[in-house]
PDB file of C-alpha atoms in Angstrom:
ATOM      1  CA  UNK A 947     -15.471  88.093  -3.315  1.00 53.00           C
ATOM      2  CA  UNK A 948     -14.709  87.513  -7.007  1.00 50.00           C
ATOM      3  CA  UNK A 949     -16.757  84.298  -6.973  1.00 55.00           C
ATOM      4  CA  UNK A 950     -19.729  86.134  -5.473  1.00 49.00           C
ATOM      5  CA  UNK A 951     -19.542  88.856  -8.132  1.00 49.00           C
ATOM      6  CA  UNK A 952     -19.308  86.239 -10.892  1.00 55.00           C
ATOM      7  CA  UNK A 953     -22.351  84.352  -9.549  1.00 54.00           C
ATOM      8  CA  UNK A 954     -24.340  87.592  -9.255  1.00 49.00           C
ATOM      9  CA  UNK A 955     -23.390  88.468 -12.832  1.00 55.00           C
ATOM     10  CA  UNK A 956     -24.627  85.079 -14.044  1.00 53.00           C
ATOM     11  CA  UNK A 957     -27.922  85.384 -12.163  1.00 50.00           C
ATOM     12  CA  UNK A 958     -28.709  89.016 -12.955  1.00 48.00           C
ATOM     13  CA  UNK A 959     -27.600  89.271 -16.588  1.00 54.00           C
ATOM     14  CA  UNK A 960     -30.782  89.618 -18.706  1.00 49.00           C
ATOM     15  CA  UNK A 961     -29.280  88.318 -21.955  1.00 52.00           C
ATOM     16  CA  UNK A 962     -27.674  85.305 -20.386  1.00 52.00           C
ATOM     17  CA  UNK A 963     -28.900  81.809 -21.173  1.00 56.00           C
ATOM     18  CA  UNK A 964     -27.211  79.375 -18.840  1.00 67.00           C
ATOM     19  CA  UNK A 965     -27.278  75.612 -18.628  1.00 85.00           C
ATOM     20  CA  UNK A 966     -25.232  72.793 -17.146  1.00 90.00           C
ATOM     21  CA  UNK A 967     -22.703  70.913 -19.231  1.00 93.00           C
ATOM     22  CA  UNK A 968     -21.139  67.497 -18.510  1.00 94.00           C
ATOM     23  CA  UNK A 969     -18.587  65.839 -20.801  1.00 95.00           C
ATOM     24  CA  UNK A 970     -16.424  62.723 -20.731  1.00 95.00           C
ATOM     25  CA  UNK A 971     -13.538  62.176 -23.165  1.00 95.00           C
ATOM     26  CA  UNK A 972     -11.578  58.951 -23.494  1.00 95.00           C
ATOM     27  CA  UNK A 973      -8.356  58.516 -25.400  1.00 90.00           C
ATOM     28  CA  UNK A 974      -5.977  55.552 -25.657  1.00 87.00           C
ATOM     29  CA  UNK A 975      -3.012  54.958 -27.906  1.00 81.00           C
ATOM     30  CA  UNK A 976      -0.181  52.463 -28.129  1.00 79.00           C
ATOM     31  CA  UNK A 977       3.031  52.707 -30.122  1.00 75.00           C
ATOM     32  CA  UNK A 978       5.718  50.088 -30.654  1.00 76.00           C
ATOM     33  CA  UNK A 979       9.277  50.818 -31.772  1.00 71.00           C
ATOM     34  CA  UNK A 980      12.015  48.345 -32.570  1.00 69.00           C
ATOM     35  CA  UNK A 981      15.553  49.614 -32.996  1.00 64.00           C
ATOM     36  CA  UNK A 982      18.825  47.690 -32.725  1.00 59.00           C
ATOM     37  CA  UNK A 983      17.165  44.761 -31.003  1.00 64.00           C
ATOM     38  CA  UNK A 984      15.493  47.018 -28.401  1.00 66.00           C
ATOM     39  CA  UNK A 985      11.698  46.687 -28.416  1.00 71.00           C
ATOM     40  CA  UNK A 986       9.890  49.620 -26.804  1.00 73.00           C
ATOM     41  CA  UNK A 987       6.121  49.768 -26.317  1.00 78.00           C
ATOM     42  CA  UNK A 988       4.393  52.939 -25.076  1.00 78.00           C
ATOM     43  CA  UNK A 989       0.776  52.867 -23.898  1.00 82.00           C
ATOM     44  CA  UNK A 990      -1.156  56.003 -22.886  1.00 84.00           C
ATOM     45  CA  UNK A 991      -4.691  56.351 -21.529  1.00 89.00           C
ATOM     46  CA  UNK A 992      -6.597  59.509 -20.582  1.00 90.00           C
ATOM     47  CA  UNK A 993     -10.050  60.038 -19.100  1.00 93.00           C
ATOM     48  CA  UNK A 994     -11.136  63.684 -18.970  1.00 94.00           C
ATOM     49  CA  UNK A 995     -14.291  65.130 -17.441  1.00 95.00           C
ATOM     50  CA  UNK A 996     -15.727  68.609 -17.257  1.00 95.00           C
ATOM     51  CA  UNK A 997     -18.617  69.779 -15.129  1.00 94.00           C
ATOM     52  CA  UNK A 998     -19.456  73.301 -16.141  1.00 93.00           C
ATOM     53  CA  UNK A 999     -21.965  75.967 -17.044  1.00 92.00           C
ATOM     54  CA  UNK A1000     -22.958  77.047 -20.548  1.00 91.00           C
ATOM     55  CA  UNK A1001     -23.429  80.772 -20.876  1.00 85.00           C
ATOM     56  CA  UNK A1002     -23.557  83.644 -23.351  1.00 81.00           C
ATOM     57  CA  UNK A1003     -26.438  84.760 -25.548  1.00 76.00           C
ATOM     58  CA  UNK A1004     -26.557  81.446 -27.356  1.00 80.00           C
ATOM     59  CA  UNK A1005     -24.779  79.267 -24.792  1.00 82.00           C
ATOM     60  CA  UNK A1006     -21.611  79.003 -26.881  1.00 88.00           C
ATOM     61  CA  UNK A1007     -19.234  79.305 -23.910  1.00 92.00           C
ATOM     62  CA  UNK A1008     -18.640  76.680 -21.238  1.00 94.00           C
ATOM     63  CA  UNK A1009     -16.562  77.282 -18.122  1.00 94.00           C
ATOM     64  CA  UNK A1010     -16.116  74.534 -15.580  1.00 94.00           C
ATOM     65  CA  UNK A1011     -13.982  72.233 -13.502  1.00 95.00           C
ATOM     66  CA  UNK A1012     -11.787  69.882 -15.484  1.00 94.00           C
ATOM     67  CA  UNK A1013     -10.769  66.514 -14.036  1.00 95.00           C
ATOM     68  CA  UNK A1014      -8.305  64.277 -15.862  1.00 94.00           C
ATOM     69  CA  UNK A1015      -6.823  60.912 -14.985  1.00 94.00           C
ATOM     70  CA  UNK A1016      -3.894  59.997 -17.184  1.00 89.00           C
ATOM     71  CA  UNK A1017      -1.602  57.008 -17.118  1.00 88.00           C
ATOM     72  CA  UNK A1018       1.245  55.858 -19.282  1.00 84.00           C
ATOM     73  CA  UNK A1019       3.412  52.787 -19.434  1.00 84.00           C
ATOM     74  CA  UNK A1020       6.681  52.172 -21.228  1.00 78.00           C
ATOM     75  CA  UNK A1021       7.964  48.632 -21.544  1.00 78.00           C
ATOM     76  CA  UNK A1022      11.333  47.861 -23.034  1.00 72.00           C
ATOM     77  CA  UNK A1023      13.546  44.829 -23.572  1.00 64.00           C
ATOM     78  CA  UNK A1024      16.012  46.327 -21.104  1.00 62.00           C
ATOM     79  CA  UNK A1025      14.844  47.050 -17.560  1.00 54.00           C
ATOM     80  CA  UNK A1026      16.307  50.568 -17.842  1.00 61.00           C
ATOM     81  CA  UNK A1027      13.540  51.560 -20.261  1.00 61.00           C
ATOM     82  CA  UNK A1028      10.559  50.464 -18.124  1.00 75.00           C
ATOM     83  CA  UNK A1029       8.457  53.265 -16.623  1.00 79.00           C
ATOM     84  CA  UNK A1030       4.864  53.691 -15.347  1.00 84.00           C
ATOM     85  CA  UNK A1031       3.155  57.020 -14.634  1.00 85.00           C
ATOM     86  CA  UNK A1032      -0.250  57.844 -13.169  1.00 90.00           C
ATOM     87  CA  UNK A1033      -1.625  61.379 -12.655  1.00 91.00           C
ATOM     88  CA  UNK A1034      -4.733  63.080 -11.307  1.00 95.00           C
ATOM     89  CA  UNK A1035      -5.103  66.560 -12.774  1.00 95.00           C
ATOM     90  CA  UNK A1036      -7.526  69.310 -11.694  1.00 95.00           C
ATOM     91  CA  UNK A1037      -8.075  72.787 -13.080  1.00 95.00           C
ATOM     92  CA  UNK A1038     -10.378  75.192 -14.905  1.00 96.00           C
ATOM     93  CA  UNK A1039     -11.481  74.410 -18.447  1.00 96.00           C
ATOM     94  CA  UNK A1040     -12.994  76.719 -21.076  1.00 96.00           C
ATOM     95  CA  UNK A1041     -14.855  75.540 -24.190  1.00 96.00           C
ATOM     96  CA  UNK A1042     -15.990  77.730 -27.096  1.00 95.00           C
ATOM     97  CA  UNK A1043     -18.467  76.436 -29.711  1.00 93.00           C
ATOM     98  CA  UNK A1044     -17.944  78.003 -33.148  1.00 91.00           C
ATOM     99  CA  UNK A1045     -21.492  77.609 -34.487  1.00 88.00           C
ATOM    100  CA  UNK A1046     -25.068  78.130 -33.269  1.00 84.00           C
ATOM    101  CA  UNK A1047     -25.753  74.355 -33.310  1.00 83.00           C
ATOM    102  CA  UNK A1048     -22.839  73.950 -30.880  1.00 88.00           C
ATOM    103  CA  UNK A1049     -21.151  71.140 -32.830  1.00 91.00           C
ATOM    104  CA  UNK A1050     -17.610  72.420 -33.463  1.00 95.00           C
ATOM    105  CA  UNK A1051     -15.478  73.552 -30.542  1.00 96.00           C
ATOM    106  CA  UNK A1052     -12.062  74.443 -29.231  1.00 97.00           C
ATOM    107  CA  UNK A1053     -11.081  74.110 -25.575  1.00 96.00           C
ATOM    108  CA  UNK A1054      -8.228  74.906 -23.215  1.00 96.00           C
ATOM    109  CA  UNK A1055      -7.436  73.626 -19.724  1.00 95.00           C
ATOM    110  CA  UNK A1056      -4.808  74.646 -17.187  1.00 95.00           C
ATOM    111  CA  UNK A1057      -4.422  72.029 -14.459  1.00 94.00           C
ATOM    112  CA  UNK A1058      -2.599  73.720 -11.593  1.00 94.00           C
ATOM    113  CA  UNK A1059      -2.935  70.439  -9.667  1.00 94.00           C
ATOM    114  CA  UNK A1060      -1.208  67.448 -11.266  1.00 92.00           C
ATOM    115  CA  UNK A1061      -0.109  64.823  -8.775  1.00 92.00           C
ATOM    116  CA  UNK A1062       0.674  61.184  -9.141  1.00 90.00           C
ATOM    117  CA  UNK A1063       3.281  58.472  -8.988  1.00 89.00           C
ATOM    118  CA  UNK A1064       6.060  57.285 -11.234  1.00 84.00           C
ATOM    119  CA  UNK A1065       7.727  53.876 -11.113  1.00 85.00           C
ATOM    120  CA  UNK A1066      11.041  53.647 -12.886  1.00 78.00           C
ATOM    121  CA  UNK A1067      13.459  50.710 -12.644  1.00 74.00           C
ATOM    122  CA  UNK A1068      11.445  49.311  -9.727  1.00 75.00           C
ATOM    123  CA  UNK A1069      11.632  52.521  -7.641  1.00 80.00           C
ATOM    124  CA  UNK A1070       8.412  54.450  -6.937  1.00 85.00           C
ATOM    125  CA  UNK A1071       8.250  58.199  -6.381  1.00 87.00           C
ATOM    126  CA  UNK A1072       5.450  60.703  -5.809  1.00 89.00           C
ATOM    127  CA  UNK A1073       5.464  63.491  -8.362  1.00 87.00           C
ATOM    128  CA  UNK A1074       3.884  66.933  -8.397  1.00 91.00           C
ATOM    129  CA  UNK A1075       3.467  69.546 -11.106  1.00 92.00           C
ATOM    130  CA  UNK A1076       0.996  71.121 -13.519  1.00 93.00           C
ATOM    131  CA  UNK A1077      -0.395  70.420 -16.960  1.00 93.00           C
ATOM    132  CA  UNK A1078      -1.945  72.006 -20.033  1.00 95.00           C
ATOM    133  CA  UNK A1079      -4.531  70.537 -22.366  1.00 95.00           C
ATOM    134  CA  UNK A1080      -5.984  71.799 -25.613  1.00 96.00           C
ATOM    135  CA  UNK A1081      -8.585  70.222 -27.880  1.00 96.00           C
ATOM    136  CA  UNK A1082     -10.494  70.792 -31.077  1.00 97.00           C
ATOM    137  CA  UNK A1083     -13.508  68.610 -31.732  1.00 96.00           C
ATOM    138  CA  UNK A1084     -16.903  67.980 -33.210  1.00 96.00           C
ATOM    139  CA  UNK A1085     -20.011  66.669 -31.431  1.00 95.00           C
ATOM    140  CA  UNK A1086     -23.240  65.506 -33.070  1.00 95.00           C
ATOM    141  CA  UNK A1087     -26.641  65.527 -31.411  1.00 93.00           C
ATOM    142  CA  UNK A1088     -28.052  62.077 -30.537  1.00 93.00           C
ATOM    143  CA  UNK A1089     -31.040  63.216 -28.437  1.00 92.00           C
ATOM    144  CA  UNK A1090     -32.231  66.541 -27.073  1.00 90.00           C
ATOM    145  CA  UNK A1091     -29.551  66.520 -24.361  1.00 92.00           C
ATOM    146  CA  UNK A1092     -26.962  63.888 -25.438  1.00 95.00           C
ATOM    147  CA  UNK A1093     -24.142  64.484 -27.920  1.00 96.00           C
ATOM    148  CA  UNK A1094     -21.430  62.116 -29.197  1.00 96.00           C
ATOM    149  CA  UNK A1095     -18.186  63.270 -30.774  1.00 96.00           C
ATOM    150  CA  UNK A1096     -14.494  62.996 -31.486  1.00 97.00           C
ATOM    151  CA  UNK A1097     -11.614  65.335 -30.764  1.00 96.00           C
ATOM    152  CA  UNK A1098      -7.910  65.810 -31.314  1.00 96.00           C
ATOM    153  CA  UNK A1099      -6.124  66.656 -28.060  1.00 94.00           C
ATOM    154  CA  UNK A1100      -2.772  68.023 -26.970  1.00 93.00           C
ATOM    155  CA  UNK A1101      -1.653  67.158 -23.421  1.00 91.00           C
ATOM    156  CA  UNK A1102       1.523  68.319 -21.677  1.00 91.00           C
ATOM    157  CA  UNK A1103       2.535  67.573 -18.069  1.00 90.00           C
ATOM    158  CA  UNK A1104       5.411  69.378 -16.343  1.00 90.00           C
ATOM    159  CA  UNK A1105       6.814  67.748 -13.208  1.00 88.00           C
ATOM    160  CA  UNK A1106       8.452  70.140 -10.747  1.00 86.00           C
ATOM    161  CA  UNK A1107       8.799  68.058  -7.568  1.00 87.00           C
ATOM    162  CA  UNK A1108       9.684  64.453  -6.797  1.00 83.00           C
ATOM    163  CA  UNK A1109       9.349  62.750  -3.410  1.00 83.00           C
ATOM    164  CA  UNK A1110      10.990  59.444  -2.550  1.00 84.00           C
ATOM    165  CA  UNK A1111      10.278  58.440   1.037  1.00 80.00           C
ATOM    166  CA  UNK A1112      10.763  61.655   3.042  1.00 82.00           C
ATOM    167  CA  UNK A1113      13.158  63.237   0.557  1.00 82.00           C
ATOM    168  CA  UNK A1114      11.773  65.963  -1.710  1.00 83.00           C
ATOM    169  CA  UNK A1115      13.704  67.281  -4.661  1.00 84.00           C
ATOM    170  CA  UNK A1116      13.054  69.791  -7.417  1.00 85.00           C
ATOM    171  CA  UNK A1117      13.067  68.280 -10.884  1.00 83.00           C
ATOM    172  CA  UNK A1118      12.230  69.418 -14.389  1.00 86.00           C
ATOM    173  CA  UNK A1119      10.589  66.664 -16.443  1.00 82.00           C
ATOM    174  CA  UNK A1120       7.814  66.887 -18.994  1.00 85.00           C
ATOM    175  CA  UNK A1121       5.606  64.552 -21.001  1.00 82.00           C
ATOM    176  CA  UNK A1122       3.697  65.707 -24.102  1.00 85.00           C
ATOM    177  CA  UNK A1123       1.398  63.898 -26.500  1.00 86.00           C
ATOM    178  CA  UNK A1124      -1.123  64.437 -29.267  1.00 89.00           C
ATOM    179  CA  UNK A1125      -3.984  61.939 -29.297  1.00 90.00           C
ATOM    180  CA  UNK A1126      -7.558  61.384 -30.581  1.00 94.00           C
ATOM    181  CA  UNK A1127     -10.461  60.861 -28.178  1.00 95.00           C
ATOM    182  CA  UNK A1128     -14.113  59.857 -28.271  1.00 97.00           C
ATOM    183  CA  UNK A1129     -16.599  61.967 -26.310  1.00 96.00           C
ATOM    184  CA  UNK A1130     -20.013  61.980 -24.704  1.00 96.00           C
ATOM    185  CA  UNK A1131     -21.618  65.191 -23.487  1.00 95.00           C
ATOM    186  CA  UNK A1132     -24.881  65.888 -21.694  1.00 94.00           C
ATOM    187  CA  UNK A1133     -26.282  69.400 -21.902  1.00 92.00           C
ATOM    188  CA  UNK A1134     -28.987  70.698 -19.561  1.00 86.00           C
ATOM    189  CA  UNK A1135     -30.545  73.987 -20.684  1.00 76.00           C
TER     190      UNK A1135
END
């Protein structure tokens, strides 16, 4: 019922200018630490997409479906430090453009679906939880519909359930990171 009312509002609002919005963000970072003979290398990669609708008098708001694939890998001299994670995250995303040219923005995403796998010390488990993402960025117009940009992103995943074989258990683990990303957006008005 709420979806139907929202769609009717979008269609019938006289001051509403709507358009479709598609964006892909890619971020990758690697860090290496060496302490007391222990070499630790962390590698993180994130691909984020949004398929949404631009709305408002000047199209400064975007609401849509966010899709993120994130993976991380930790390699250490000792086997105890090795870990690989891979997640698929789904949830609503909101973007607000600060100016009329729609170059500068801030966005927030709540991924109520965050599922994946974690391999630690050779043992693999299925993990389930949720995640939050926030970003601030700038995009510059390349053509009438294509924009390129960069952003600074905050990403936090909270794991609440772990499954090994047929055994489920409640856990409380989290991973957080701050990373830059490059972006491509296509805007249909």
